[in-house]
Amino acid sequence: MAVDDLWYLRKRDPVTGERLKSKRHGRGKRWRVRWSDPETGEPRAELFERKADADRHDANMQADISRGQYIDPRAGKISIAEYAEGWRNQQLHRVATAARVESVLRLHIVPVLGPRRPLASIRSSHVQGWVKDRVATLSSVTVCTIYSGVLAPMFARAVIDKVIGVSPCVGIRLPEIADTEYVLPTADQVRLIADTVPERYRAVAFVAAGCGLRAPDG
């Protein structure tokens, strides 16, 4: 890894001893950080205006690579719409569940979070804003089902795939559900949760439903 000054050459003036200016001196970002992708070996680079930012990025890259936590900065630039479509197509859903997930993404997730927004730019505050926005039009049970069955699993997969470093679905306050009213989860809702949670937990959704699980509705 290296931090390069793009405004000056490594060569020095033979008389003054000062470094010679490059052709791009005074134009564009001055500092470049270079490293190699640990998985592919391909060269990577990012430009910065301040040396302090370049040094910090260089140190972070070195630390992430040494810990095996490296995330290609370019990966998170994929749009929410594009990643959601890829994630949806990879799920082993039944026909009815696949149709429901497609509808949820198209109507309630992608347009609200912003179809062109880079996946890595989503923060917990954006997800919390999404919850507040959807509660205004959907029941509390539906919002919680969409969150736990589609939104959170999608971002969890992005972390596993090393598209983003951490999931924004952390510390999210979901809508309160009144204890006095209960609804019976539909078969599609049970399948949606079962099909999107880790495989080792899928049976839990069906067992709970079979045992008479009732979801409170607010």
Short mmCIF file of C-alpha atoms in Angstrom, two decimals:
data_model
loop_
_atom_site.label_atom_id
_atom_site.label_comp_id
_atom_site.label_asym_id
_atom_site.label_seq_id
_atom_site.Cartn_x
_atom_site.Cartn_y
_atom_site.Cartn_z
CA MET A 1 0.00 0.00 0.00
CA ALA A 2 1.09 3.54 -0.60
CA VAL A 3 -0.02 7.15 -0.38
CA ASP A 4 1.12 9.11 -3.42
CA ASP A 5 1.31 12.86 -3.93
CA LEU A 6 -0.05 13.34 -7.45
CA TRP A 7 0.95 16.99 -7.63
CA TYR A 8 4.68 16.31 -7.43
CA LEU A 9 7.07 13.88 -9.06
CA ARG A 10 9.52 11.80 -7.10
CA LYS A 11 12.35 13.45 -9.00
CA ARG A 12 13.94 16.58 -7.54
CA ASP A 13 15.41 19.67 -9.10
CA PRO A 14 19.19 19.08 -9.36
CA VAL A 15 19.89 22.65 -8.28
CA THR A 16 17.33 23.41 -5.56
CA GLY A 17 16.68 19.86 -4.45
CA GLU A 18 12.95 20.52 -4.46
CA ARG A 19 10.53 17.99 -5.89
CA LEU A 20 9.40 18.71 -9.45
CA LYS A 21 5.75 19.53 -10.12
CA SER A 22 3.70 17.02 -12.08
CA LYS A 23 1.50 17.86 -15.08
CA ARG A 24 -1.60 17.70 -12.89
CA HIS A 25 -0.20 20.02 -10.23
CA GLY A 26 -3.00 22.11 -8.71
CA ARG A 27 -5.75 20.17 -10.51
CA GLY A 28 -7.98 17.51 -9.01
CA LYS A 29 -7.53 15.60 -5.80
CA ARG A 30 -3.92 15.51 -4.71
CA TRP A 31 -3.49 12.32 -2.70
CA ARG A 32 -3.87 8.77 -3.99
CA VAL A 33 -4.08 5.61 -1.89
CA ARG A 34 -3.15 2.37 -3.65
CA TRP A 35 -3.67 -1.21 -2.53
CA SER A 36 -4.37 -4.67 -3.92
CA ASP A 37 -7.65 -6.52 -3.49
CA PRO A 38 -6.74 -9.46 -1.22
CA GLU A 39 -9.17 -11.80 -3.00
CA THR A 40 -8.51 -10.99 -6.65
CA GLY A 41 -5.09 -9.36 -6.48
CA GLU A 42 -6.39 -6.53 -8.66
CA PRO A 43 -5.01 -3.04 -7.99
CA ARG A 44 -7.31 -0.56 -6.31
CA ALA A 45 -6.96 3.18 -5.78
CA GLU A 46 -8.89 6.07 -4.27
CA LEU A 47 -8.20 9.80 -4.38
CA PHE A 48 -8.42 12.32 -1.55
CA GLU A 49 -8.06 16.07 -1.23
CA ARG A 50 -6.37 15.95 2.18
CA LYS A 51 -3.35 13.86 3.14
CA ALA A 52 -4.85 13.17 6.57
CA ASP A 53 -7.86 11.51 4.91
CA ALA A 54 -5.60 9.51 2.60
CA ASP A 55 -3.44 8.32 5.50
CA ARG A 56 -6.54 7.32 7.46
CA HIS A 57 -7.94 5.38 4.52
CA ASP A 58 -4.59 3.67 3.98
CA ALA A 59 -4.44 2.62 7.64
CA ASN A 60 -8.01 1.33 7.54
CA MET A 61 -7.35 -0.70 4.40
CA GLN A 62 -4.27 -2.27 5.94
CA ALA A 63 -6.13 -3.12 9.14
CA ASP A 64 -9.16 -4.57 7.31
CA ILE A 65 -7.00 -6.72 5.05
CA SER A 66 -4.94 -8.05 7.97
CA ARG A 67 -8.12 -8.92 9.90
CA GLY A 68 -9.80 -10.52 6.88
CA GLN A 69 -12.54 -7.84 6.98
CA TYR A 70 -11.74 -6.11 3.71
CA ILE A 71 -14.70 -4.66 1.79
CA ASP A 72 -14.13 -3.44 -1.75
CA PRO A 73 -15.24 0.24 -1.65
CA ARG A 74 -16.72 -0.17 -5.12
CA ALA A 75 -19.05 -2.98 -4.05
CA GLY A 76 -21.29 -0.79 -1.92
CA LYS A 77 -21.87 1.62 -4.80
CA ILE A 78 -24.44 -0.75 -6.28
CA SER A 79 -27.91 0.80 -6.16
CA ILE A 80 -30.60 -0.48 -3.84
CA ALA A 81 -32.79 -1.37 -6.80
CA GLU A 82 -30.07 -3.42 -8.48
CA TYR A 83 -29.00 -5.25 -5.32
CA ALA A 84 -32.60 -5.95 -4.28
CA GLU A 85 -33.34 -7.49 -7.67
CA GLY A 86 -30.26 -9.70 -7.48
CA TRP A 87 -31.03 -10.73 -3.91
CA ARG A 88 -34.63 -11.55 -4.77
CA ASN A 89 -33.64 -13.76 -7.69
CA GLN A 90 -31.27 -15.76 -5.49
CA GLN A 91 -33.91 -16.72 -2.94
CA LEU A 92 -35.39 -20.24 -2.98
CA HIS A 93 -38.95 -19.02 -2.65
CA ARG A 94 -42.16 -20.74 -3.56
CA VAL A 95 -44.10 -19.11 -6.38
CA ALA A 96 -46.53 -17.31 -4.07
CA THR A 97 -43.78 -16.14 -1.72
CA ALA A 98 -41.59 -14.97 -4.62
CA ALA A 99 -44.48 -12.89 -5.93
CA ARG A 100 -45.06 -11.37 -2.49
CA VAL A 101 -41.37 -10.51 -2.03
CA GLU A 102 -41.25 -8.91 -5.47
CA SER A 103 -44.29 -6.82 -4.60
CA VAL A 104 -42.88 -5.79 -1.21
CA LEU A 105 -39.59 -4.68 -2.74
CA ARG A 106 -41.25 -2.86 -5.61
CA LEU A 107 -43.93 -1.08 -3.58
CA HIS A 108 -42.59 -0.65 -0.05
CA ILE A 109 -38.79 -0.85 0.07
CA VAL A 110 -37.00 0.26 -3.09
CA PRO A 111 -39.05 3.41 -3.83
CA VAL A 112 -39.07 4.55 -0.20
CA LEU A 113 -35.33 4.12 0.42
CA GLY A 114 -34.49 5.42 -3.05
CA PRO A 115 -33.90 3.14 -6.06
CA ARG A 116 -30.68 4.87 -7.16
CA ARG A 117 -29.23 5.31 -3.68
CA PRO A 118 -25.97 3.32 -3.21
CA LEU A 119 -26.45 0.41 -0.85
CA ALA A 120 -23.48 1.46 1.30
CA SER A 121 -25.00 4.91 1.87
CA ILE A 122 -27.98 3.56 3.81
CA ARG A 123 -27.73 4.28 7.53
CA SER A 124 -29.84 3.16 10.49
CA SER A 125 -31.52 6.57 10.45
CA HIS A 126 -32.73 5.89 6.90
CA VAL A 127 -34.19 2.53 7.93
CA GLN A 128 -35.86 4.14 10.95
CA GLY A 129 -37.31 6.74 8.61
CA TRP A 130 -38.56 3.92 6.40
CA VAL A 131 -40.37 2.37 9.38
CA LYS A 132 -42.06 5.68 10.21
CA ASP A 133 -43.07 6.22 6.59
CA ARG A 134 -44.59 2.74 6.19
CA VAL A 135 -46.46 2.84 9.49
CA ALA A 136 -48.44 5.74 8.05
CA THR A 137 -49.86 3.50 5.31
CA LEU A 138 -49.53 -0.10 6.56
CA SER A 139 -50.51 -1.93 9.74
CA SER A 140 -47.89 -2.43 12.43
CA VAL A 141 -47.92 -6.19 11.85
CA THR A 142 -47.30 -5.75 8.13
CA VAL A 143 -44.44 -3.32 8.70
CA CYS A 144 -42.80 -5.69 11.20
CA THR A 145 -43.27 -8.62 8.82
CA ILE A 146 -41.71 -6.75 5.91
CA TYR A 147 -38.83 -5.58 8.09
CA SER A 148 -38.02 -8.99 9.59
CA GLY A 149 -38.87 -11.03 6.51
CA VAL A 150 -37.39 -8.95 3.68
CA LEU A 151 -35.54 -5.75 4.58
CA ALA A 152 -33.32 -7.00 7.42
CA PRO A 153 -32.43 -10.31 5.66
CA MET A 154 -31.51 -8.45 2.48
CA PHE A 155 -29.01 -6.21 4.28
CA ALA A 156 -27.74 -9.18 6.31
CA ARG A 157 -26.90 -10.98 3.06
CA ALA A 158 -25.13 -7.87 1.78
CA VAL A 159 -22.86 -8.03 4.83
CA ILE A 160 -22.18 -11.74 4.30
CA ASP A 161 -21.40 -11.09 0.64
CA LYS A 162 -19.01 -8.28 1.70
CA VAL A 163 -20.93 -5.70 -0.26
CA ILE A 164 -21.22 -3.54 2.88
CA GLY A 165 -19.39 -3.67 6.18
CA VAL A 166 -22.32 -3.55 8.60
CA SER A 167 -26.08 -3.74 8.28
CA PRO A 168 -28.09 -0.56 8.85
CA CYS A 169 -30.82 -2.69 10.42
CA VAL A 170 -29.37 -2.27 13.90
CA GLY A 171 -31.05 -0.46 16.80
CA ILE A 172 -34.25 -0.01 14.82
CA ARG A 173 -37.39 0.71 16.82
CA LEU A 174 -40.34 -1.07 15.29
CA PRO A 175 -43.93 0.05 15.86
CA GLU A 176 -45.59 -1.04 19.06
CA ILE A 177 -48.28 -3.63 18.70
CA ALA A 178 -51.26 -3.54 21.06
CA ASP A 179 -51.64 -6.58 23.29
CA THR A 180 -55.41 -6.46 23.14
CA GLU A 181 -55.84 -7.32 19.47
CA TYR A 182 -54.33 -10.30 17.69
CA VAL A 183 -54.35 -11.55 14.16
CA LEU A 184 -53.56 -14.93 12.70
CA PRO A 185 -50.52 -14.71 10.37
CA THR A 186 -51.42 -15.74 6.86
CA ALA A 187 -49.75 -18.68 5.18
CA ASP A 188 -47.86 -16.27 2.92
CA GLN A 189 -46.53 -14.33 5.91
CA VAL A 190 -45.31 -17.53 7.58
CA ARG A 191 -43.65 -18.70 4.35
CA LEU A 192 -42.10 -15.28 3.80
CA ILE A 193 -40.36 -15.40 7.18
CA ALA A 194 -39.41 -19.07 6.79
CA ASP A 195 -37.92 -18.51 3.34
CA THR A 196 -35.84 -15.48 4.27
CA VAL A 197 -34.33 -16.45 7.64
CA PRO A 198 -31.20 -18.67 7.80
CA GLU A 199 -32.02 -22.25 6.81
CA ARG A 200 -31.41 -23.64 10.30
CA TYR A 201 -34.20 -21.43 11.66
CA ARG A 202 -36.82 -22.04 8.98
CA ALA A 203 -38.57 -24.82 10.86
CA VAL A 204 -39.17 -22.46 13.77
CA ALA A 205 -41.60 -20.36 11.74
CA PHE A 206 -43.72 -23.38 10.81
CA VAL A 207 -43.59 -24.89 14.30
CA ALA A 208 -44.67 -21.59 15.83
CA ALA A 209 -47.52 -21.24 13.35
CA GLY A 210 -48.59 -24.82 13.95
CA CYS A 211 -48.61 -24.25 17.70
CA GLY A 212 -51.08 -21.43 17.32
CA LEU A 213 -48.79 -18.40 17.21
CA ARG A 214 -50.79 -15.19 17.04
CA ALA A 215 -49.24 -11.87 16.06
CA PRO A 216 -50.62 -8.84 17.92
CA ASP A 217 -51.89 -6.09 15.66
CA GLY A 218 -51.61 -2.40 16.49
#
